[in-house]
């Protein structure tokens, strides 16, 4: 009798777990994501424009910095170019990271 009671309790718990999982799956399947509203579309458009503008400004600054200055030796120029390439890459990564963070926040709302 004791073994039988244990088996009934265990099988009942397993059955309840399966029902609970089934209900959550069914409920999740019924929910459909909302289409993006016009406001979200406008926000994305402005975010894209802002990102493009920031990237363009960074590229223009990078081009100016990569040119050789009149007073520089060739070695100084190459050293400065290497530092500028690293700075440029970091700035572009920062811009991309900010955009991803903004998009992630807008999707959570």
CSV table of N, CA, C and O in Angstrom, one decimal, residues 64-65 67-80 83:
chain,number,residue,atom,x,y,z
A,64,UNK,N,40.5,63.4,-41.8
A,64,UNK,CA,41.3,64.6,-41.5
A,64,UNK,C,42.5,64.2,-40.7
A,64,UNK,O,43.6,64.6,-40.9
A,65,UNK,N,42.3,63.3,-39.7
A,65,UNK,CA,43.4,62.9,-38.8
A,65,UNK,C,44.5,62.0,-39.5
A,65,UNK,O,45.6,62.0,-39.1
A,67,UNK,N,45.6,62.4,-42.5
A,67,UNK,CA,46.5,63.1,-43.4
A,67,UNK,C,47.8,63.5,-42.7
A,67,UNK,O,47.8,63.8,-41.5
A,68,UNK,N,48.8,63.6,-43.4
A,68,UNK,CA,50.1,63.9,-42.8
A,68,UNK,C,50.2,65.4,-42.5
A,68,UNK,O,49.8,66.3,-43.4
A,69,UNK,N,50.7,65.8,-41.3
A,69,UNK,CA,50.8,67.2,-41.0
A,69,UNK,C,52.2,67.7,-41.5
A,69,UNK,O,53.1,66.9,-41.7
A,70,UNK,N,52.3,69.0,-41.7
A,70,UNK,CA,53.5,69.5,-42.3
A,70,UNK,C,54.7,69.3,-41.5
A,70,UNK,O,55.8,69.1,-42.0
A,71,UNK,N,54.6,69.4,-40.2
A,71,UNK,CA,55.7,69.3,-39.3
A,71,UNK,C,56.1,67.9,-38.8
A,71,UNK,O,57.1,67.7,-38.1
A,72,UNK,N,55.4,66.9,-39.3
A,72,UNK,CA,55.7,65.5,-38.9
A,72,UNK,C,56.7,64.8,-39.7
A,72,UNK,O,56.8,65.0,-40.9
A,73,UNK,N,57.5,64.0,-39.1
A,73,UNK,CA,58.4,63.1,-39.8
A,73,UNK,C,57.5,61.9,-40.2
A,73,UNK,O,56.4,61.7,-39.7
A,74,UNK,N,58.1,61.1,-41.1
A,74,UNK,CA,57.3,59.9,-41.6
A,74,UNK,C,57.0,58.9,-40.5
A,74,UNK,O,55.9,58.4,-40.4
A,75,UNK,N,58.0,58.8,-39.6
A,75,UNK,CA,57.8,57.8,-38.5
A,75,UNK,C,56.7,58.3,-37.5
A,75,UNK,O,55.8,57.6,-37.1
A,76,UNK,N,56.7,59.6,-37.2
A,76,UNK,CA,55.7,60.2,-36.3
A,76,UNK,C,54.3,60.0,-37.0
A,76,UNK,O,53.3,59.7,-36.3
A,77,UNK,N,54.3,60.3,-38.3
A,77,UNK,CA,53.0,60.2,-39.0
A,77,UNK,C,52.4,58.8,-39.0
A,77,UNK,O,51.3,58.6,-38.7
A,78,UNK,N,53.3,57.7,-39.2
A,78,UNK,CA,52.8,56.3,-39.1
A,78,UNK,C,52.4,56.0,-37.7
A,78,UNK,O,51.4,55.2,-37.5
A,79,UNK,N,53.1,56.4,-36.7
A,79,UNK,CA,52.7,56.2,-35.3
A,79,UNK,C,51.3,56.8,-35.0
A,79,UNK,O,50.4,56.2,-34.4
A,80,UNK,N,51.1,58.0,-35.5
A,80,UNK,CA,49.9,58.7,-35.3
A,80,UNK,C,48.7,58.0,-36.0
A,80,UNK,O,47.6,57.9,-35.6
A,83,UNK,N,47.6,55.0,-34.0
A,83,UNK,CA,46.8,55.4,-32.9
A,83,UNK,C,45.4,55.8,-33.4
A,83,UNK,O,44.4,55.5,-32.8
